[in-house]
PDB file of C-alpha atoms in Angstrom:
ATOM      1  CA  MET A  77       0.000   0.000   0.000  1.00 61.00           C
ATOM      2  CA  MET A  78       1.262   3.479  -0.892  1.00 60.00           C
ATOM      3  CA  PRO A  79       1.850   6.025   1.902  1.00 56.00           C
ATOM      4  CA  LYS A  80      -1.150   8.322   2.265  1.00 59.00           C
ATOM      5  CA  ASN A  81       0.843  11.479   1.496  1.00 58.00           C
ATOM      6  CA  LYS A  82       2.084  10.219  -1.881  1.00 80.00           C
ATOM      7  CA  LYS A  83       0.652  11.635  -5.079  1.00 92.00           C
ATOM      8  CA  ARG A  84      -1.342   9.108  -7.052  1.00 97.00           C
ATOM      9  CA  LEU A  85      -2.518   9.492 -10.662  1.00 98.00           C
ATOM     10  CA  ILE A  86      -4.898   7.226 -12.577  1.00 99.00           C
ATOM     11  CA  PHE A  87      -4.740   7.645 -16.363  1.00 99.00           C
ATOM     12  CA  ILE A  88      -7.670   6.262 -18.351  1.00 99.00           C
ATOM     13  CA  PHE A  89      -7.207   6.279 -22.107  1.00 98.00           C
ATOM     14  CA  LEU A  90     -10.263   5.965 -24.349  1.00 98.00           C
ATOM     15  CA  ASP A  91      -9.290   5.302 -27.955  1.00 96.00           C
ATOM     16  CA  GLY A  92     -11.074   7.308 -30.645  1.00 96.00           C
ATOM     17  CA  VAL A  93     -13.131   9.792 -28.643  1.00 98.00           C
ATOM     18  CA  GLY A  94     -13.490  13.445 -29.593  1.00 98.00           C
ATOM     19  CA  VAL A  95     -15.687  16.337 -28.548  1.00 98.00           C
ATOM     20  CA  GLY A  96     -18.611  16.559 -30.955  1.00 97.00           C
ATOM     21  CA  ASP A  97     -21.814  18.459 -31.525  1.00 96.00           C
ATOM     22  CA  PRO A  98     -24.845  18.183 -29.242  1.00 96.00           C
ATOM     23  CA  SER A  99     -26.740  16.163 -31.827  1.00 95.00           C
ATOM     24  CA  ASP A 100     -28.391  12.794 -32.251  1.00 94.00           C
ATOM     25  CA  LYS A 101     -25.341  11.680 -34.241  1.00 95.00           C
ATOM     26  CA  ASN A 102     -23.256  11.838 -31.058  1.00 97.00           C
ATOM     27  CA  PRO A 103     -23.744   8.842 -28.714  1.00 98.00           C
ATOM     28  CA  PHE A 104     -22.389  10.855 -25.783  1.00 98.00           C
ATOM     29  CA  TYR A 105     -25.208  13.359 -26.323  1.00 98.00           C
ATOM     30  CA  ALA A 106     -27.826  10.694 -27.031  1.00 97.00           C
ATOM     31  CA  ALA A 107     -26.882   8.861 -23.838  1.00 96.00           C
ATOM     32  CA  LYS A 108     -27.044  12.089 -21.789  1.00 93.00           C
ATOM     33  CA  THR A 109     -23.929  10.990 -19.939  1.00 94.00           C
ATOM     34  CA  GLU A 110     -23.204  13.029 -16.805  1.00 97.00           C
ATOM     35  CA  PHE A 111     -19.582  11.973 -16.469  1.00 98.00           C
ATOM     36  CA  LEU A 112     -18.622  11.811 -20.158  1.00 98.00           C
ATOM     37  CA  PRO A 113     -20.516  14.770 -21.679  1.00 98.00           C
ATOM     38  CA  PHE A 114     -18.305  15.034 -24.742  1.00 98.00           C
ATOM     39  CA  TYR A 115     -20.261  17.599 -26.713  1.00 97.00           C
ATOM     40  CA  ASP A 116     -20.155  21.371 -26.975  1.00 96.00           C
ATOM     41  CA  GLY A 117     -22.318  23.306 -24.554  1.00 94.00           C
ATOM     42  CA  ASN A 118     -21.984  20.959 -21.575  1.00 91.00           C
ATOM     43  CA  LEU A 119     -18.279  20.370 -21.042  1.00 97.00           C
ATOM     44  CA  CYS A 120     -18.155  19.805 -17.303  1.00 97.00           C
ATOM     45  CA  LEU A 121     -18.680  17.073 -14.723  1.00 98.00           C
ATOM     46  CA  PRO A 122     -21.596  17.205 -12.264  1.00 97.00           C
ATOM     47  CA  ASP A 123     -19.360  18.821  -9.621  1.00 96.00           C
ATOM     48  CA  GLY A 124     -18.346  21.584 -12.041  1.00 97.00           C
ATOM     49  CA  THR A 125     -14.948  20.164 -13.022  1.00 98.00           C
ATOM     50  CA  PRO A 126     -14.348  21.491 -16.554  1.00 98.00           C
ATOM     51  CA  ILE A 127     -13.667  19.233 -19.512  1.00 98.00           C
ATOM     52  CA  LYS A 128     -11.038  20.772 -21.755  1.00 99.00           C
ATOM     53  CA  LYS A 129     -10.679  20.326 -25.503  1.00 99.00           C
ATOM     54  CA  ILE A 130      -7.096  19.539 -26.532  1.00 99.00           C
ATOM     55  CA  ASP A 131      -5.386  19.292 -29.912  1.00 98.00           C
ATOM     56  CA  PRO A 132      -4.736  15.915 -31.593  1.00 98.00           C
ATOM     57  CA  LEU A 133      -3.681  17.431 -34.952  1.00 98.00           C
ATOM     58  CA  LEU A 134      -0.235  18.616 -33.789  1.00 98.00           C
ATOM     59  CA  ASP A 135       0.334  20.935 -36.771  1.00 97.00           C
ATOM     60  CA  VAL A 136       0.307  18.015 -39.205  1.00 97.00           C
ATOM     61  CA  ASP A 137      -2.080  17.838 -42.156  1.00 96.00           C
ATOM     62  CA  GLY A 138      -4.519  14.964 -42.420  1.00 96.00           C
ATOM     63  CA  ILE A 139      -6.761  13.032 -40.078  1.00 96.00           C
ATOM     64  CA  PRO A 140      -5.221  11.991 -36.737  1.00 96.00           C
ATOM     65  CA  GLN A 141      -4.485   8.296 -36.319  1.00 96.00           C
ATOM     66  CA  SER A 142      -4.013   5.906 -33.425  1.00 94.00           C
ATOM     67  CA  ALA A 143      -0.357   4.881 -33.506  1.00 96.00           C
ATOM     68  CA  SER A 144       1.168   8.325 -33.994  1.00 96.00           C
ATOM     69  CA  GLY A 145      -1.332   9.964 -31.640  1.00 97.00           C
ATOM     70  CA  GLN A 146      -0.732   7.459 -28.865  1.00 97.00           C
ATOM     71  CA  ALA A 147       3.021   7.673 -29.327  1.00 98.00           C
ATOM     72  CA  ALA A 148       2.772  11.450 -28.918  1.00 98.00           C
ATOM     73  CA  LEU A 149       0.489  11.056 -25.918  1.00 98.00           C
ATOM     74  CA  TYR A 150       2.756   8.629 -24.052  1.00 98.00           C
ATOM     75  CA  THR A 151       6.122  10.221 -24.907  1.00 98.00           C
ATOM     76  CA  GLY A 152       5.511  13.966 -25.176  1.00 98.00           C
ATOM     77  CA  GLU A 153       7.178  13.996 -28.590  1.00 98.00           C
ATOM     78  CA  ASN A 154       5.424  15.280 -31.703  1.00 98.00           C
ATOM     79  CA  VAL A 155       5.582  11.940 -33.457  1.00 98.00           C
ATOM     80  CA  PRO A 156       3.299  12.912 -36.384  1.00 97.00           C
ATOM     81  CA  LYS A 157       5.568  15.858 -37.172  1.00 97.00           C
ATOM     82  CA  LEU A 158       8.623  13.608 -36.890  1.00 96.00           C
ATOM     83  CA  LEU A 159       7.028  11.232 -39.404  1.00 95.00           C
ATOM     84  CA  GLY A 160       5.616  14.006 -41.573  1.00 96.00           C
ATOM     85  CA  GLN A 161       2.185  12.382 -41.336  1.00 96.00           C
ATOM     86  CA  HIS A 162      -0.323  10.756 -39.030  1.00 96.00           C
ATOM     87  CA  LYS A 163       0.087   6.964 -38.851  1.00 90.00           C
ATOM     88  CA  GLY A 164      -2.534   4.416 -37.887  1.00 82.00           C
ATOM     89  CA  SER A 165      -2.619   0.999 -36.262  1.00 84.00           C
ATOM     90  CA  TYR A 166       0.864  -0.032 -35.114  1.00 92.00           C
ATOM     91  CA  PRO A 167       4.136   1.874 -34.622  1.00 96.00           C
ATOM     92  CA  ASN A 168       6.931   1.557 -37.170  1.00 95.00           C
ATOM     93  CA  ARG A 169      10.638   1.305 -36.346  1.00 96.00           C
ATOM     94  CA  LEU A 170      11.185   5.051 -35.917  1.00 96.00           C
ATOM     95  CA  MET A 171       8.175   5.332 -33.631  1.00 96.00           C
ATOM     96  CA  ARG A 172       9.338   2.353 -31.569  1.00 97.00           C
ATOM     97  CA  LYS A 173      12.712   4.060 -31.126  1.00 98.00           C
ATOM     98  CA  VAL A 174      10.981   7.131 -29.707  1.00 98.00           C
ATOM     99  CA  ILE A 175       8.724   4.990 -27.518  1.00 98.00           C
ATOM    100  CA  LYS A 176      11.699   3.063 -26.148  1.00 97.00           C
ATOM    101  CA  GLU A 177      13.574   6.246 -25.287  1.00 97.00           C
ATOM    102  CA  LYS A 178      10.759   8.488 -24.073  1.00 97.00           C
ATOM    103  CA  ASN A 179       7.775   6.466 -22.840  1.00 98.00           C
ATOM    104  CA  ILE A 180       6.145   7.543 -19.608  1.00 98.00           C
ATOM    105  CA  LEU A 181       6.315   4.149 -17.867  1.00 98.00           C
ATOM    106  CA  SER A 182      10.076   3.859 -18.267  1.00 97.00           C
ATOM    107  CA  ARG A 183      10.653   7.448 -17.217  1.00 98.00           C
ATOM    108  CA  LEU A 184       8.607   7.047 -14.062  1.00 98.00           C
ATOM    109  CA  LYS A 185      10.220   3.735 -13.162  1.00 96.00           C
ATOM    110  CA  ASN A 186      13.702   5.139 -13.796  1.00 95.00           C
ATOM    111  CA  LYS A 187      12.943   7.796 -11.175  1.00 95.00           C
ATOM    112  CA  GLY A 188      11.966   5.158  -8.647  1.00 95.00           C
ATOM    113  CA  LEU A 189       8.208   5.560  -8.894  1.00 97.00           C
ATOM    114  CA  LYS A 190       5.770   2.659  -8.959  1.00 97.00           C
ATOM    115  CA  ALA A 191       4.023   2.748 -12.333  1.00 98.00           C
ATOM    116  CA  VAL A 192       2.041   0.057 -14.126  1.00 98.00           C
ATOM    117  CA  PHE A 193      -0.055  -0.665 -17.211  1.00 98.00           C
ATOM    118  CA  LEU A 194      -3.246  -2.217 -15.867  1.00 98.00           C
ATOM    119  CA  ASN A 195      -4.390  -4.147 -18.955  1.00 98.00           C
ATOM    120  CA  VAL A 196      -4.388  -7.945 -18.944  1.00 97.00           C
ATOM    121  CA  TYR A 197      -2.667  -9.944 -21.721  1.00 95.00           C
ATOM    122  CA  PRO A 198      -4.499 -13.279 -21.420  1.00 93.00           C
ATOM    123  CA  VAL A 199      -3.115 -16.683 -22.450  1.00 90.00           C
ATOM    124  CA  TYR A 200      -0.020 -15.301 -24.206  1.00 91.00           C
ATOM    125  CA  THR A 201       1.367 -13.305 -21.270  1.00 93.00           C
ATOM    126  CA  ARG A 202       4.662 -15.185 -21.090  1.00 92.00           C
ATOM    127  CA  PHE A 203       5.647 -14.117 -24.600  1.00 95.00           C
ATOM    128  CA  PHE A 204       5.666 -10.423 -23.659  1.00 93.00           C
ATOM    129  CA  THR A 205       8.871 -10.648 -21.633  1.00 91.00           C
ATOM    130  CA  ASP A 206      12.547 -10.057 -22.408  1.00 90.00           C
ATOM    131  CA  GLN A 207      12.990 -13.756 -23.058  1.00 93.00           C
ATOM    132  CA  HIS A 208      10.749 -13.599 -26.121  1.00 96.00           C
ATOM    133  CA  ILE A 209      10.617 -10.001 -27.337  1.00 95.00           C
ATOM    134  CA  GLN A 210      12.931  -6.994 -27.133  1.00 95.00           C
ATOM    135  CA  ILE A 211      13.076  -3.586 -28.767  1.00 96.00           C
ATOM    136  CA  ARG A 212      16.597  -2.620 -29.791  1.00 96.00           C
ATOM    137  CA  SER A 213      17.861   0.961 -29.423  1.00 95.00           C
ATOM    138  CA  SER A 214      17.332   1.295 -33.183  1.00 96.00           C
ATOM    139  CA  GLY A 215      13.636   0.486 -32.760  1.00 96.00           C
ATOM    140  CA  GLU A 216      13.974  -2.931 -34.389  1.00 95.00           C
ATOM    141  CA  PHE A 217      12.230  -5.902 -32.787  1.00 95.00           C
ATOM    142  CA  HIS A 218      14.074  -9.028 -31.709  1.00 96.00           C
ATOM    143  CA  PHE A 219      11.817 -12.064 -31.314  1.00 95.00           C
ATOM    144  CA  SER A 220      12.516 -15.504 -29.896  1.00 95.00           C
ATOM    145  CA  PRO A 221      11.773 -18.456 -32.206  1.00 96.00           C
ATOM    146  CA  GLU A 222       8.732 -19.250 -30.047  1.00 94.00           C
ATOM    147  CA  PHE A 223       7.123 -15.813 -30.268  1.00 95.00           C
ATOM    148  CA  PRO A 224       3.676 -16.195 -31.906  1.00 93.00           C
ATOM    149  CA  GLN A 225       3.755 -15.196 -35.552  1.00 92.00           C
ATOM    150  CA  GLN A 226       0.269 -13.662 -35.437  1.00 90.00           C
ATOM    151  CA  PHE A 227       1.417 -10.922 -33.050  1.00 90.00           C
ATOM    152  CA  LYS A 228       4.600  -9.824 -34.800  1.00 90.00           C
ATOM    153  CA  ARG A 229       2.890  -7.198 -36.947  1.00 85.00           C
ATOM    154  CA  ARG A 230       0.241  -6.287 -34.364  1.00 87.00           C
ATOM    155  CA  LEU A 231       2.190  -4.777 -31.491  1.00 95.00           C
ATOM    156  CA  SER A 232       0.559  -1.592 -30.238  1.00 95.00           C
ATOM    157  CA  VAL A 233       2.078   1.525 -28.744  1.00 97.00           C
ATOM    158  CA  THR A 234       1.229   0.419 -25.208  1.00 97.00           C
ATOM    159  CA  THR A 235       2.680  -3.041 -25.849  1.00 96.00           C
ATOM    160  CA  CYS A 236       5.907  -1.449 -27.066  1.00 97.00           C
ATOM    161  CA  MET A 237       5.833   0.709 -23.958  1.00 97.00           C
ATOM    162  CA  ILE A 238       5.606  -2.149 -21.463  1.00 96.00           C
ATOM    163  CA  ILE A 239       8.281  -4.091 -23.345  1.00 96.00           C
ATOM    164  CA  SER A 240      10.546  -1.049 -23.136  1.00 96.00           C
ATOM    165  CA  ALA A 241       9.739  -0.525 -19.456  1.00 96.00           C
ATOM    166  CA  GLY A 242      10.346  -4.172 -18.590  1.00 95.00           C
ATOM    167  CA  GLN A 243       6.857  -4.718 -17.190  1.00 95.00           C
ATOM    168  CA  VAL A 244       5.616  -8.282 -17.215  1.00 93.00           C
ATOM    169  CA  PRO A 245       1.959  -7.848 -18.170  1.00 95.00           C
ATOM    170  CA  PHE A 246      -0.932  -9.005 -16.049  1.00 97.00           C
ATOM    171  CA  ASN A 247      -2.646 -12.275 -16.997  1.00 96.00           C
ATOM    172  CA  GLU A 248      -6.025 -13.950 -16.517  1.00 95.00           C
ATOM    173  CA  LYS A 249      -5.079 -14.982 -12.971  1.00 96.00           C
ATOM    174  CA  ASP A 250      -4.954 -11.287 -12.148  1.00 98.00           C
ATOM    175  CA  ILE A 251      -8.520 -10.943 -13.444  1.00 98.00           C
ATOM    176  CA  LEU A 252      -9.604 -13.717 -11.069  1.00 97.00           C
ATOM    177  CA  ALA A 253      -7.737 -12.031  -8.217  1.00 98.00           C
ATOM    178  CA  GLU A 254      -9.337  -8.690  -9.171  1.00 98.00           C
ATOM    179  CA  ARG A 255      -5.945  -7.018  -9.585  1.00 97.00           C
ATOM    180  CA  ALA A 256      -6.260  -6.028 -13.259  1.00 98.00           C
ATOM    181  CA  ILE A 257      -8.757  -5.867 -16.113  1.00 98.00           C
ATOM    182  CA  PHE A 258      -8.915  -6.723 -19.793  1.00 96.00           C
ATOM    183  CA  GLN A 259      -9.209  -4.037 -22.463  1.00 95.00           C
ATOM    184  CA  GLU A 260     -12.886  -5.080 -22.719  1.00 95.00           C
ATOM    185  CA  PHE A 261     -13.447  -4.915 -18.982  1.00 96.00           C
ATOM    186  CA  SER A 262     -16.651  -7.000 -18.769  1.00 97.00           C
ATOM    187  CA  ASN A 263     -14.750 -10.157 -19.882  1.00 97.00           C
ATOM    188  CA  ARG A 264     -17.646 -11.151 -22.129  1.00 95.00           C
ATOM    189  CA  TRP A 265     -15.334 -11.280 -25.132  1.00 93.00           C
ATOM    190  CA  LEU A 266     -12.903 -13.545 -23.272  1.00 95.00           C
ATOM    191  CA  ASN A 267     -15.759 -15.792 -22.180  1.00 95.00           C
ATOM    192  CA  GLU A 268     -16.847 -16.129 -25.798  1.00 94.00           C
ATOM    193  CA  LYS A 269     -13.278 -17.217 -26.607  1.00 91.00           C
ATOM    194  CA  GLY A 270     -13.502 -19.997 -24.031  1.00 92.00           C
ATOM    195  CA  LEU A 271     -11.853 -18.449 -20.976  1.00 93.00           C
ATOM    196  CA  PRO A 272     -14.022 -19.072 -17.879  1.00 92.00           C
ATOM    197  CA  LEU A 273     -13.798 -15.676 -16.206  1.00 96.00           C
ATOM    198  CA  PRO A 274     -16.268 -13.698 -14.093  1.00 96.00           C
ATOM    199  CA  GLU A 275     -18.296 -11.040 -15.859  1.00 97.00           C
ATOM    200  CA  PHE A 276     -17.493  -7.614 -14.440  1.00 98.00           C
ATOM    201  CA  SER A 277     -19.937  -4.747 -14.286  1.00 98.00           C
ATOM    202  CA  PRO A 278     -18.635  -1.224 -14.966  1.00 98.00           C
ATOM    203  CA  GLU A 279     -18.784  -0.628 -11.215  1.00 99.00           C
ATOM    204  CA  LYS A 280     -16.681  -3.716 -10.481  1.00 99.00           C
ATOM    205  CA  ALA A 281     -14.112  -2.605 -13.076  1.00 98.00           C
ATOM    206  CA  ALA A 282     -13.970   0.792 -11.366  1.00 99.00           C
ATOM    207  CA  GLU A 283     -13.409  -0.879  -7.993  1.00 99.00           C
ATOM    208  CA  ILE A 284     -10.512  -2.903  -9.420  1.00 99.00           C
ATOM    209  CA  ILE A 285      -8.929   0.216 -10.916  1.00 99.00           C
ATOM    210  CA  TYR A 286      -9.303   1.966  -7.569  1.00 99.00           C
ATOM    211  CA  ASN A 287      -7.990  -0.895  -5.433  1.00 98.00           C
ATOM    212  CA  THR A 288      -4.961  -1.514  -7.634  1.00 98.00           C
ATOM    213  CA  SER A 289      -4.179   2.199  -7.756  1.00 98.00           C
ATOM    214  CA  ARG A 290      -3.633   2.137  -3.981  1.00 97.00           C
ATOM    215  CA  HIS A 291      -0.357   0.319  -4.632  1.00 97.00           C
ATOM    216  CA  TYR A 292       1.073   2.619  -7.329  1.00 97.00           C
ATOM    217  CA  GLU A 293       1.828   6.256  -7.979  1.00 98.00           C
ATOM    218  CA  PHE A 294       0.738   5.899 -11.613  1.00 98.00           C
ATOM    219  CA  ILE A 295      -1.525   3.424 -13.352  1.00 98.00           C
ATOM    220  CA  LEU A 296      -2.660   3.453 -16.971  1.00 99.00           C
ATOM    221  CA  TYR A 297      -5.744   1.694 -18.304  1.00 99.00           C
ATOM    222  CA  GLU A 298      -6.355   1.557 -22.053  1.00 98.00           C
ATOM    223  CA  PHE A 299      -9.861   1.030 -23.435  1.00 97.00           C
ATOM    224  CA  PHE A 300      -9.990   0.762 -27.220  1.00 90.00           C
ATOM    225  CA  GLN A 301     -13.489  -0.638 -27.712  1.00 94.00           C
ATOM    226  CA  THR A 302     -14.611   2.972 -28.200  1.00 96.00           C
ATOM    227  CA  ASP A 303     -12.705   3.194 -31.474  1.00 92.00           C
ATOM    228  CA  LEU A 304     -13.799  -0.270 -32.593  1.00 92.00           C
ATOM    229  CA  TYR A 305     -17.449   0.501 -31.895  1.00 94.00           C
ATOM    230  CA  ALA A 306     -17.171   3.741 -33.842  1.00 92.00           C
ATOM    231  CA  HIS A 307     -15.812   1.870 -36.858  1.00 92.00           C
ATOM    232  CA  ARG A 308     -18.048  -1.199 -36.763  1.00 86.00           C
ATOM    233  CA  ARG A 309     -21.062  -1.149 -34.462  1.00 94.00           C
ATOM    234  CA  SER A 310     -24.591   0.230 -34.550  1.00 95.00           C
ATOM    235  CA  PHE A 311     -25.526   3.524 -32.958  1.00 95.00           C
ATOM    236  CA  ASP A 312     -27.565   1.738 -30.283  1.00 96.00           C
ATOM    237  CA  ASP A 313     -24.520  -0.360 -29.394  1.00 96.00           C
ATOM    238  CA  GLN A 314     -22.419   2.798 -29.212  1.00 97.00           C
ATOM    239  CA  VAL A 315     -24.890   4.426 -26.829  1.00 97.00           C
ATOM    240  CA  GLN A 316     -24.856   1.331 -24.612  1.00 97.00           C
ATOM    241  CA  LEU A 317     -21.058   1.366 -24.543  1.00 97.00           C
ATOM    242  CA  VAL A 318     -21.032   5.039 -23.589  1.00 98.00           C
ATOM    243  CA  ASN A 319     -23.515   4.336 -20.783  1.00 98.00           C
ATOM    244  CA  ASP A 320     -21.268   1.566 -19.450  1.00 98.00           C
ATOM    245  CA  LEU A 321     -18.237   3.851 -19.481  1.00 98.00           C
ATOM    246  CA  ASN A 322     -20.253   6.565 -17.776  1.00 98.00           C
ATOM    247  CA  ARG A 323     -21.084   4.111 -14.991  1.00 98.00           C
ATOM    248  CA  LEU A 324     -17.414   3.174 -14.630  1.00 98.00           C
ATOM    249  CA  VAL A 325     -16.245   6.779 -14.336  1.00 99.00           C
ATOM    250  CA  LYS A 326     -19.093   7.673 -11.966  1.00 98.00           C
ATOM    251  CA  LYS A 327     -18.208   4.799  -9.641  1.00 99.00           C
ATOM    252  CA  LEU A 328     -14.478   5.497  -9.804  1.00 99.00           C
ATOM    253  CA  LEU A 329     -14.931   9.154  -8.892  1.00 98.00           C
ATOM    254  CA  SER A 330     -17.131   8.136  -5.961  1.00 98.00           C
ATOM    255  CA  LEU A 331     -14.218   6.090  -4.595  1.00 98.00           C
ATOM    256  CA  LEU A 332     -11.435   8.608  -5.145  1.00 98.00           C
ATOM    257  CA  ASN A 333     -10.324  11.257  -2.676  1.00 95.00           C
ATOM    258  CA  LEU A 334     -10.523  14.741  -4.176  1.00 92.00           C
ATOM    259  CA  GLN A 335      -7.568  15.895  -2.078  1.00 92.00           C
ATOM    260  CA  THR A 336      -5.121  13.040  -2.657  1.00 94.00           C
ATOM    261  CA  ASP A 337      -6.108  11.275  -5.902  1.00 98.00           C
ATOM    262  CA  THR A 338      -5.950  12.516  -9.489  1.00 98.00           C
ATOM    263  CA  LEU A 339      -7.878  11.073 -12.425  1.00 99.00           C
ATOM    264  CA  LEU A 340      -6.777  12.005 -15.943  1.00 99.00           C
ATOM    265  CA  LEU A 341      -8.859  10.818 -18.889  1.00 99.00           C
ATOM    266  CA  THR A 342      -8.240  11.620 -22.539  1.00 99.00           C
ATOM    267  CA  SER A 343      -8.014  10.194 -26.066  1.00 98.00           C
ATOM    268  CA  ASP A 344      -5.824  10.167 -29.177  1.00 97.00           C
ATOM    269  CA  HIS A 345      -8.271  11.320 -31.880  1.00 97.00           C
ATOM    270  CA  GLY A 346     -11.957  11.747 -32.548  1.00 96.00           C
ATOM    271  CA  ASN A 347     -14.278   9.044 -33.903  1.00 97.00           C
ATOM    272  CA  LEU A 348     -17.066   7.825 -31.633  1.00 97.00           C
ATOM    273  CA  GLU A 349     -18.524  11.308 -31.122  1.00 97.00           C
ATOM    274  CA  ASP A 350     -19.724  11.479 -34.745  1.00 96.00           C
ATOM    275  CA  SER A 351     -21.675   8.450 -35.943  1.00 94.00           C
ATOM    276  CA  SER A 352     -22.355  10.061 -39.324  1.00 91.00           C
ATOM    277  CA  VAL A 353     -18.895   8.884 -40.438  1.00 89.00           C
ATOM    278  CA  ARG A 354     -16.987   5.648 -39.839  1.00 84.00           C
ATOM    279  CA  THR A 355     -13.598   7.330 -40.084  1.00 90.00           C
ATOM    280  CA  HIS A 356     -11.655   9.323 -37.535  1.00 94.00           C
ATOM    281  CA  THR A 357     -12.517  13.002 -37.200  1.00 96.00           C
ATOM    282  CA  LEU A 358     -10.679  16.312 -36.959  1.00 97.00           C
ATOM    283  CA  ASN A 359     -12.381  17.160 -33.674  1.00 98.00           C
ATOM    284  CA  PRO A 360     -10.414  18.035 -30.544  1.00 98.00           C
ATOM    285  CA  VAL A 361     -10.262  15.345 -27.888  1.00 98.00           C
ATOM    286  CA  PRO A 362     -11.588  15.712 -24.336  1.00 99.00           C
ATOM    287  CA  LEU A 363      -9.396  16.065 -21.290  1.00 99.00           C
ATOM    288  CA  ILE A 364     -10.744  15.349 -17.833  1.00 99.00           C
ATOM    289  CA  VAL A 365      -8.443  16.083 -14.916  1.00 99.00           C
ATOM    290  CA  TRP A 366     -10.190  15.616 -11.584  1.00 98.00           C
ATOM    291  CA  GLY A 367      -8.805  15.773  -8.068  1.00 97.00           C
ATOM    292  CA  ASN A 368      -5.475  16.736  -6.561  1.00 97.00           C
ATOM    293  CA  GLN A 369      -3.955  19.682  -8.479  1.00 96.00           C
ATOM    294  CA  GLY A 370      -6.463  19.139 -11.256  1.00 97.00           C
ATOM    295  CA  ASP A 371      -6.571  22.811 -12.226  1.00 97.00           C
ATOM    296  CA  GLU A 372      -2.787  23.043 -12.542  1.00 97.00           C
ATOM    297  CA  LEU A 373      -2.529  19.896 -14.638  1.00 98.00           C
ATOM    298  CA  ARG A 374      -5.399  20.950 -16.875  1.00 98.00           C
ATOM    299  CA  ASP A 375      -3.873  24.390 -17.411  1.00 97.00           C
ATOM    300  CA  GLY A 376      -0.622  22.789 -18.583  1.00 97.00           C
ATOM    301  CA  ILE A 377      -2.204  20.578 -21.247  1.00 99.00           C
ATOM    302  CA  HIS A 378      -3.206  21.993 -24.628  1.00 99.00           C
ATOM    303  CA  ALA A 379      -2.278  19.134 -26.985  1.00 99.00           C
ATOM    304  CA  LEU A 380      -1.474  15.423 -26.874  1.00 99.00           C
ATOM    305  CA  THR A 381       2.214  16.232 -26.534  1.00 99.00           C
ATOM    306  CA  ASP A 382       1.635  18.048 -23.231  1.00 99.00           C
ATOM    307  CA  VAL A 383       0.147  15.097 -21.362  1.00 99.00           C
ATOM    308  CA  THR A 384       3.277  13.116 -20.491  1.00 98.00           C
ATOM    309  CA  PRO A 385       5.446  16.141 -19.559  1.00 98.00           C
ATOM    310  CA  THR A 386       2.656  17.466 -17.346  1.00 98.00           C
ATOM    311  CA  ILE A 387       2.252  14.133 -15.562  1.00 98.00           C
ATOM    312  CA  LEU A 388       6.005  13.837 -15.064  1.00 98.00           C
ATOM    313  CA  THR A 389       6.133  17.310 -13.558  1.00 97.00           C
ATOM    314  CA  PHE A 390       3.160  16.560 -11.309  1.00 97.00           C
ATOM    315  CA  LEU A 391       4.826  13.401 -10.004  1.00 96.00           C
ATOM    316  CA  GLY A 392       8.067  15.288  -9.472  1.00 90.00           C
ATOM    317  CA  THR A 393      10.273  13.634 -12.082  1.00 72.00           C
ATOM    318  CA  ALA A 394      10.869  16.285 -14.770  1.00 55.00           C
ATOM    319  CA  SER A 395      10.388  19.838 -15.929  1.00 42.00           C
ATOM    320  CA  HIS A 396       8.099  20.811 -18.786  1.00 39.00           C
ATOM    321  CA  LYS A 397      11.084  21.275 -21.103  1.00 37.00           C
ATOM    322  CA  ARG A 398      11.184  18.794 -23.954  1.00 31.00           C
TER     323      ARG A 398
END
């Protein structure tokens, strides 16, 4: 358990969520979500905490994409500008080099802070260790002969980050012990794949996030169903997903201490907020910072590239200079 006087930050990342119009094309508006009101005209939480719009474009032409946006978010570097374009899906060699050198997990751990990526890697956990996968200083991968072929071209920014930081990911035993959660926190998807795991409500997922956060100064949870639903699912399904996330955030905030805990929630690009298109959008992304020093953190963040430096400064590991 962390000492009570330690700063503690929970970072929830929702993939593909922007701030949209207050219209029936926006599932956040249709759901009338109190804790995720991601539409113009109502950008605040029930307690008055403002929701800020921040820039995912980063002075680069084109539509923002996941890999370059997340790399910028978790390193503080303007990765799209470095590439000369926005890049989707999975990071290339140059991006992996930046992630290895600059990722927030490694930087926190190198300063002696307890930091962890909360997502579970079921079944294949053992392959995401130094024995089976490494990222060289050049950004090139090195795989063991046993590393599953199907994953070699599907390694996300956060996966590259935990590999670089030397974190052994959580596995399905940690779900059973209620120490960590899957990217689809209900576990219904895993049950459909044949893993006998308990089904978690949004409130139970929030409790797990809260309880695990008591042991760390920084935890990150990544939820990318938002982007997948925006690309593939019906509007009714999108509204249901938004309602579930609203319940999770509501429960989590009810557990947190306004004076000692900090919740930061943001995204990499827009998508789900506009159901009239199946592509990403040019919309700004929402930033929620609630709790301890929330105003100061919020004031320091204007774009994706500000998030990591601001967190590092808050936790006492770095200045804002990049």
